[in-house]
Coordinates of C-alpha atoms and ligand atoms in Angstrom, one line a residue:
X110 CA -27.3 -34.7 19.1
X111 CA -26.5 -36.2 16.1
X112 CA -25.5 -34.9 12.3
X113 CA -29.0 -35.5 10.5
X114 CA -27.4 -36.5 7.2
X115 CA -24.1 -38.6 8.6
X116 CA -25.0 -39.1 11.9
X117 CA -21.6 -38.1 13.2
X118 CA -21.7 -35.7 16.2
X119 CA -23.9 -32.4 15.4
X120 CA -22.4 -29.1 16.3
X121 CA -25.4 -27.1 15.6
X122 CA -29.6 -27.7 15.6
X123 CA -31.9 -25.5 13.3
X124 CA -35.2 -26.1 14.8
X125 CA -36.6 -24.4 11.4
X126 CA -35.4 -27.3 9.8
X127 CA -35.7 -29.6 11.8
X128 CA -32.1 -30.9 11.4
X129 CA -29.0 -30.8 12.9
X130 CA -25.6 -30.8 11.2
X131 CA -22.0 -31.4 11.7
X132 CA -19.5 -28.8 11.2
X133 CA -18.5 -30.4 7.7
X134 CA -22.6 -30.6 6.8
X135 CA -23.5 -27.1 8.6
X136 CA -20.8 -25.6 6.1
X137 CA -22.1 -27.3 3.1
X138 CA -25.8 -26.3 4.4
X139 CA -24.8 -22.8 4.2
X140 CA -23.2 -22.6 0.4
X141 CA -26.1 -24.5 -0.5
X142 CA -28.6 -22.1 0.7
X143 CA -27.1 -18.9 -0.5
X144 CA -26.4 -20.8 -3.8
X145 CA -30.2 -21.7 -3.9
X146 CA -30.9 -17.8 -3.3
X147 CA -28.6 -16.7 -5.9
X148 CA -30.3 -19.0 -8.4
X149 CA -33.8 -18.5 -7.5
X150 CA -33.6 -14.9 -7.5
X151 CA -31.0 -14.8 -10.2
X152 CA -29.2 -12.8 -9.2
X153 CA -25.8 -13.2 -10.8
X154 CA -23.6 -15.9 -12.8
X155 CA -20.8 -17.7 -13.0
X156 CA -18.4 -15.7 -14.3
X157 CA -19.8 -12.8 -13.3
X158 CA -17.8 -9.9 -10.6
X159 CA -19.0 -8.9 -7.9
X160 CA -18.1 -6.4 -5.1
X161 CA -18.7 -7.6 -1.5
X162 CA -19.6 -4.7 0.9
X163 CA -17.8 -5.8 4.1
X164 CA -17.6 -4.1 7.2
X165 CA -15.2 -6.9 9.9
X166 CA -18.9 -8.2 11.0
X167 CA -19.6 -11.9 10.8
X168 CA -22.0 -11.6 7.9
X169 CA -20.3 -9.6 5.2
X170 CA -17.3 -11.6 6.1
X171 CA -19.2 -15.1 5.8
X172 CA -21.1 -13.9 2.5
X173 CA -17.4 -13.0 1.0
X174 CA -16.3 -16.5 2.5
X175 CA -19.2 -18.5 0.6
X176 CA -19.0 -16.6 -2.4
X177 CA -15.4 -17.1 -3.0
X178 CA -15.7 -20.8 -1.9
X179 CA -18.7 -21.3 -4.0
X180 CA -15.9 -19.9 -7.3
X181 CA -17.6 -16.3 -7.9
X182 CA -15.3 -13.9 -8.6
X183 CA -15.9 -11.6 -5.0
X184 CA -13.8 -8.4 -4.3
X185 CA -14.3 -7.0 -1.1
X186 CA -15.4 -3.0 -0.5
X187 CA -14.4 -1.7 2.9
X188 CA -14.9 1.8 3.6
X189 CA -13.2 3.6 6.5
X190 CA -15.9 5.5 8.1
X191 CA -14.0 7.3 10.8
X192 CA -15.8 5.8 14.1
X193 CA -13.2 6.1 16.5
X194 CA -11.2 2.4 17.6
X195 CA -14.4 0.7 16.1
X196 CA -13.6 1.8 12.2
X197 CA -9.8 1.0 13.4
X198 CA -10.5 -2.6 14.8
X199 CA -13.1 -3.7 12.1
X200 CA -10.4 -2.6 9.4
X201 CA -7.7 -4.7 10.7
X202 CA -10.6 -7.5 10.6
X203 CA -11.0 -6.9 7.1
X204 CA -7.6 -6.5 6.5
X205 CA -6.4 -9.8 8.0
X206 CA -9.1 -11.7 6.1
X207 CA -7.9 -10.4 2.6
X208 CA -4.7 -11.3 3.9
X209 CA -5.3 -15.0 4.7
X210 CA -7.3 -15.9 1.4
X211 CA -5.5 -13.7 -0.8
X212 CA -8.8 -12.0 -1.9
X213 CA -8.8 -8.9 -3.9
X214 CA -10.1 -6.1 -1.1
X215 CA -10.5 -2.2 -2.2
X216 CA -10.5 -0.1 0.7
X217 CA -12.0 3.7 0.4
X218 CA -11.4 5.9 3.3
X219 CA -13.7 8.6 4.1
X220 CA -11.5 11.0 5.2
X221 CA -9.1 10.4 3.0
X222 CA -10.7 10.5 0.2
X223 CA -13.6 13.1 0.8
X224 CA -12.1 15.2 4.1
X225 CA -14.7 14.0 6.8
X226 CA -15.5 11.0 8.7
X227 CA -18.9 10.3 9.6
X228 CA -19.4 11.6 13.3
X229 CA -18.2 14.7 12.4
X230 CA -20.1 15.4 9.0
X231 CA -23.3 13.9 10.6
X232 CA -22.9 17.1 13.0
X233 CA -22.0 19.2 10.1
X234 CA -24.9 18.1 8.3
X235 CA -27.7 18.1 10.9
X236 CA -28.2 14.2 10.4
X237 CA -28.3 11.7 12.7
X238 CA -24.8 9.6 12.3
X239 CA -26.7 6.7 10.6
X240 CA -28.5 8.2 8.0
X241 CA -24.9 10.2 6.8
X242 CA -23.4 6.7 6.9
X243 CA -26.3 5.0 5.1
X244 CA -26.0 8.1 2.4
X245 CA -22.0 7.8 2.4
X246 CA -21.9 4.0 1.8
X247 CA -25.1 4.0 -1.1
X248 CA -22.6 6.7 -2.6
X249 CA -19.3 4.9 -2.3
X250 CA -20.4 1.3 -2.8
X251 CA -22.6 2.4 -6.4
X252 CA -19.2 5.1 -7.3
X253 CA -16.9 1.8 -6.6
X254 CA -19.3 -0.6 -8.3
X255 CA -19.7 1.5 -11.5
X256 CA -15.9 2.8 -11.3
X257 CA -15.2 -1.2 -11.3
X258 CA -17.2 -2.1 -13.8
X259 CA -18.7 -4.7 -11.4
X260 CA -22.1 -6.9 -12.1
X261 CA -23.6 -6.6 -8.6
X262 CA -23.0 -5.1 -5.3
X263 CA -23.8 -7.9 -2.6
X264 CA -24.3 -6.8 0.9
X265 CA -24.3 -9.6 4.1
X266 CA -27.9 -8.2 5.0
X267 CA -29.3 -11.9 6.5
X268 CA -33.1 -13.4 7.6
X269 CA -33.2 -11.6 10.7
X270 CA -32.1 -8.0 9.0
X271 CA -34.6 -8.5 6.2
X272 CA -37.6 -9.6 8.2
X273 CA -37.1 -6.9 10.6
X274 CA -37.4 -4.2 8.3
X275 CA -40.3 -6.1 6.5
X276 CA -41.9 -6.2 10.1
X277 CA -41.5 -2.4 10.4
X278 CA -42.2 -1.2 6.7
X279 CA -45.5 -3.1 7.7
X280 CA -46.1 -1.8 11.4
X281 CA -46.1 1.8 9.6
X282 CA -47.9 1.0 6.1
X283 CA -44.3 2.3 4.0
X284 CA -45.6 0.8 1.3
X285 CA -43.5 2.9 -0.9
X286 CA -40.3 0.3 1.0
X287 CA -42.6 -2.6 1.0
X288 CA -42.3 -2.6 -3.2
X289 CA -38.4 -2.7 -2.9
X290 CA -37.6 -5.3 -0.5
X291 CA -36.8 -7.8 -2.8
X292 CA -33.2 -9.2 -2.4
X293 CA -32.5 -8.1 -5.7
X294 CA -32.7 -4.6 -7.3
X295 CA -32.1 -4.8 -10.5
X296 CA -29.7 -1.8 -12.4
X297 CA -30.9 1.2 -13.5
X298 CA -30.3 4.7 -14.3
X299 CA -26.6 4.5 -13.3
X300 CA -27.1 2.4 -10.1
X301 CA -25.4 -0.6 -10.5
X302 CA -27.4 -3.9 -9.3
X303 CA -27.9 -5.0 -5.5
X304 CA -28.4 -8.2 -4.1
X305 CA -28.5 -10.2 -0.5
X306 CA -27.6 -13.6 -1.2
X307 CA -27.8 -14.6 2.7
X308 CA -31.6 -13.7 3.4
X309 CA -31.9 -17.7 3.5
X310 CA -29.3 -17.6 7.0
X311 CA -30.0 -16.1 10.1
X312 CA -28.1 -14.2 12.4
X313 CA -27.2 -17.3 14.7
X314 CA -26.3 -19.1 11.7
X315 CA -23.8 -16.5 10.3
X316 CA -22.0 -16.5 13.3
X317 CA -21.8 -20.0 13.8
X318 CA -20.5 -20.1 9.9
X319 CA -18.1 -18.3 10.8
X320 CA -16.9 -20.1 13.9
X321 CA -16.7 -23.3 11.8
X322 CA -15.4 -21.9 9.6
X323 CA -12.5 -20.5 11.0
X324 CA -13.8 -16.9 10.6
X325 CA -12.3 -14.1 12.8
X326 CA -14.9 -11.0 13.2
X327 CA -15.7 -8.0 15.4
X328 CA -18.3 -8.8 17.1
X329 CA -19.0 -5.2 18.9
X330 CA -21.6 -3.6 17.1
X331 CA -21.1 0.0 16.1
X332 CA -21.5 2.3 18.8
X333 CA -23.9 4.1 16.8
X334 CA -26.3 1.5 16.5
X335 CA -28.0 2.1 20.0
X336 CA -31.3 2.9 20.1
X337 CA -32.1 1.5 16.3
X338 CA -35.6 0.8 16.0
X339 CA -34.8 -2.6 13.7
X340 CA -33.3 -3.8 17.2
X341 CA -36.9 -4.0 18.8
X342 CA -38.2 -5.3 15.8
X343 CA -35.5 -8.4 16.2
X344 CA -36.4 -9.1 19.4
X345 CA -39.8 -8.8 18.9
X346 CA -39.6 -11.6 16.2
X347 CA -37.0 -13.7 18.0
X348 CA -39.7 -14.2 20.7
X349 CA -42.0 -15.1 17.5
X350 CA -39.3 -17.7 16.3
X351 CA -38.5 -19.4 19.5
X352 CA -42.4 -20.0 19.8
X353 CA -43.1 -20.8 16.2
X354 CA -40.0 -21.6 14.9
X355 CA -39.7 -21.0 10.8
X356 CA -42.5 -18.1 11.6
X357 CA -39.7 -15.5 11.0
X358 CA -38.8 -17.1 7.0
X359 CA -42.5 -17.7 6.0
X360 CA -43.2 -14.3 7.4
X361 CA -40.0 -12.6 5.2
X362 CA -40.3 -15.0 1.9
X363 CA -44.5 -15.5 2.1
X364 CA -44.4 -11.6 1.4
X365 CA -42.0 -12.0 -1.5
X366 CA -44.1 -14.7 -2.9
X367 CA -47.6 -12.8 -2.1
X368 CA -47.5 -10.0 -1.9
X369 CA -44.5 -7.8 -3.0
X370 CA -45.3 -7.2 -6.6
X371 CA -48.4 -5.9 -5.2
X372 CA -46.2 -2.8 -4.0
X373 CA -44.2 -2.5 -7.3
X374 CA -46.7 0.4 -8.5
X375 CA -45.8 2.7 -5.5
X376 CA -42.8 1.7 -5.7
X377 CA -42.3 2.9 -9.3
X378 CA -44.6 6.3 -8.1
X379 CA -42.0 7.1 -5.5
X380 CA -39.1 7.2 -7.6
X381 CA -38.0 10.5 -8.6
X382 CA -36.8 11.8 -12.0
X383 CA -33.1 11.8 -12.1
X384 CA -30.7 13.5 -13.9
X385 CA -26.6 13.5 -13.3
X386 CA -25.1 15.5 -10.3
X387 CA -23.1 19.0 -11.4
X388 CA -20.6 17.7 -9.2
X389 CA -20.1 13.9 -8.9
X390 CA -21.9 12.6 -11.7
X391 CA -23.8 10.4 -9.7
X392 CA -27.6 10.0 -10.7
X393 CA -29.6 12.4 -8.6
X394 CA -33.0 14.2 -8.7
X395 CA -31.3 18.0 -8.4
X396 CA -28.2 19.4 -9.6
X397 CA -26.0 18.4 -6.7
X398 CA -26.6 15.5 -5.2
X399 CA -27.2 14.6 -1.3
X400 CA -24.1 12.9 -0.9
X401 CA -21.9 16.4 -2.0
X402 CA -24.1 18.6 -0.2
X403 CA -23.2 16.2 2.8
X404 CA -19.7 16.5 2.0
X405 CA -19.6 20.2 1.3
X406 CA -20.9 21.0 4.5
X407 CA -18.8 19.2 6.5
X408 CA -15.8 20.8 4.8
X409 CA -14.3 17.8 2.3
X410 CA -14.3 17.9 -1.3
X411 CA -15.2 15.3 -3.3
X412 CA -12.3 14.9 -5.9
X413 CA -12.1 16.5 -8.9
X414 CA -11.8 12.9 -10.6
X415 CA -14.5 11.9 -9.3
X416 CA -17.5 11.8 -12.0
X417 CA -15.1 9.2 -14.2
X418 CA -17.1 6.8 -15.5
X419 CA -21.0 7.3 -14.1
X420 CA -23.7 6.4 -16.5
X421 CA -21.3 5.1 -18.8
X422 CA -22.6 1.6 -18.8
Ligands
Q46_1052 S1 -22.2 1.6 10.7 FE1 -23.2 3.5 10.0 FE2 -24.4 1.3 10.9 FE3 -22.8 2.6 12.5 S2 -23.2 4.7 11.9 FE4 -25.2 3.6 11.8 S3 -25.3 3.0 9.7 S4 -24.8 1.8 13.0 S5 -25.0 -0.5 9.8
ZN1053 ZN1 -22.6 -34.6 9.1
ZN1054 ZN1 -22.8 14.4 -6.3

């Protein structure tokens, strides 16, 4: 197998391409592709800072790694969510990557911080662990984004995460989702701006980045994804892929070419009216917002210095 643009020995084939590249070329095929993304969806500039959401996995890790190598100005986010030796081990991931490339890292600690970790305020809370984690992270990554003074939060979210939930907002008609599942959400009443900038890569292709790439990652998955539904929905269109390969992209980026925009108007319909939380500060539809009532019932406090600078940009 041979490199398809120097014909030196290929470490990797990507049948969606048709090509096969060489560790030096398979590196430079992934900077190229999340710069294309980052272009064509504009969504941010030289120049510009932005705060990497990284959790020790092999895509936040490679989306920090190409950002930084590509010259943007990427601080890393980790938050300490309290899940047992997995939060421990994918912190000391985190940690040791900071470490070796001497990039800026912010670290926020649930319990720390707020006086619960996320098992035990899911119980607290009646929620299931995921959807306390999901609210605790949207909290903490907007608080540290806006608290920063950051131009984008960027998340590691690749191909295979976004056409999976494409594939399920579709199964089930959530055609409120279906209008925001763009790779870019642009800021707005005190939410600073989000963006994907590897939906271009796929899963095997992240983790063969960071192999290459010298990359060091936990590669146990948290032991509270069991059971999540997107994992069906992967396999479903992996099977899909190995028989049409490229049917997983066209599927994912032939929706944001067709027919996204066509969603925009429920989108807009299903956003609620929001105000500022009593509490945080944080834009919300009622006078405390989810993320306190999470954190009041599982017994933290959310610090009195909290509301800072929300809604001041
Ligand atoms: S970290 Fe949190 Fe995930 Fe673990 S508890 Fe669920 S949401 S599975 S990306
Ligand atoms: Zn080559
Ligand atoms: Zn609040």
């Amino acid at each position: 197998m041979k490199c398809t643009v120097c014909r030196g020995p290929a470490v990797i084939d990507l049948r969606r391409h048709n090509a096969n590249f060489c560790a030096e070329h398979f590196l430079k095929f992934c900077r190229d592709q999340v710069e294309r993304t980052i272009d064509d969806f504009d969504m941010f500039a030289p120049g510009d800072r932005v705060l990497v959401a990284v959790s020790g996995g092999k895509d936040s890790l490679a989306a920090w790694h190409i950002l930084r190598h590509l010259g943007y100005d990427a601080t890393g986010l980790y938050i300490g969510l309290g899940i047992g030796e997995y939060s421990d081990t994918s912190h000391r991931y985190v940690a040791a990557f900071a470490a070796e490339h001497d990039a800026p890292l912010i670290t926020v600690d649930l319990r720390e911080r707020y006086g619960y970790d996320i098992p035990g305020g899911a119980r607290a809370a009646r929620r299931t662990p995921c959807s306390a984690c999901g609210l605790s992270k949207r909290h903490v990554f907007d608080e540290a984004a806006i608290e920063g003074a950051f131009d984008a939060v960027a998340t590691g979210h690749n191909l295979d995460d976004e056409a999976a939930v494409l594939f399920g907002n579709v199964l089930h008609w959530h055609t409120e989702y279906l209008g925001r599942q763009s790779p870019v959400l642009a800021a707005r009443d005190g939410f600073p701006r989000k963006v994907k900038p590897l939906v271009r890569l796929g899963e095997r292709e992240m983790a063969a980045y960071c192999i290459v790439a010298g990359i060091d990652y936990i590669v146990d998955e948290c032991p509270m994804a069991r059971g999540n539904r997107h994992l069906h929905y992967k396999a479903a269109l992996n099977d899909i892929e190995a028989a049409s390969p490229g049917a997983k992209a066209d599927f994912y980026f032939g929706f944001l070419r067709r027919a996204a925009d066509r969603f925009d108007g429920e989108a807009e319909a299903g956003r609620e009216q929001l105000g500022r939380c009593d509490t945080c500060g944080a834009p919300s539809p009622v006078e405390r917002c989810a993320f306190c009532r999470l954190v009041e019932r599982a017994g933290g406090a959310v610090p009195v210095n909290a509301p800072t600078l929300r809604g001041a940009k």
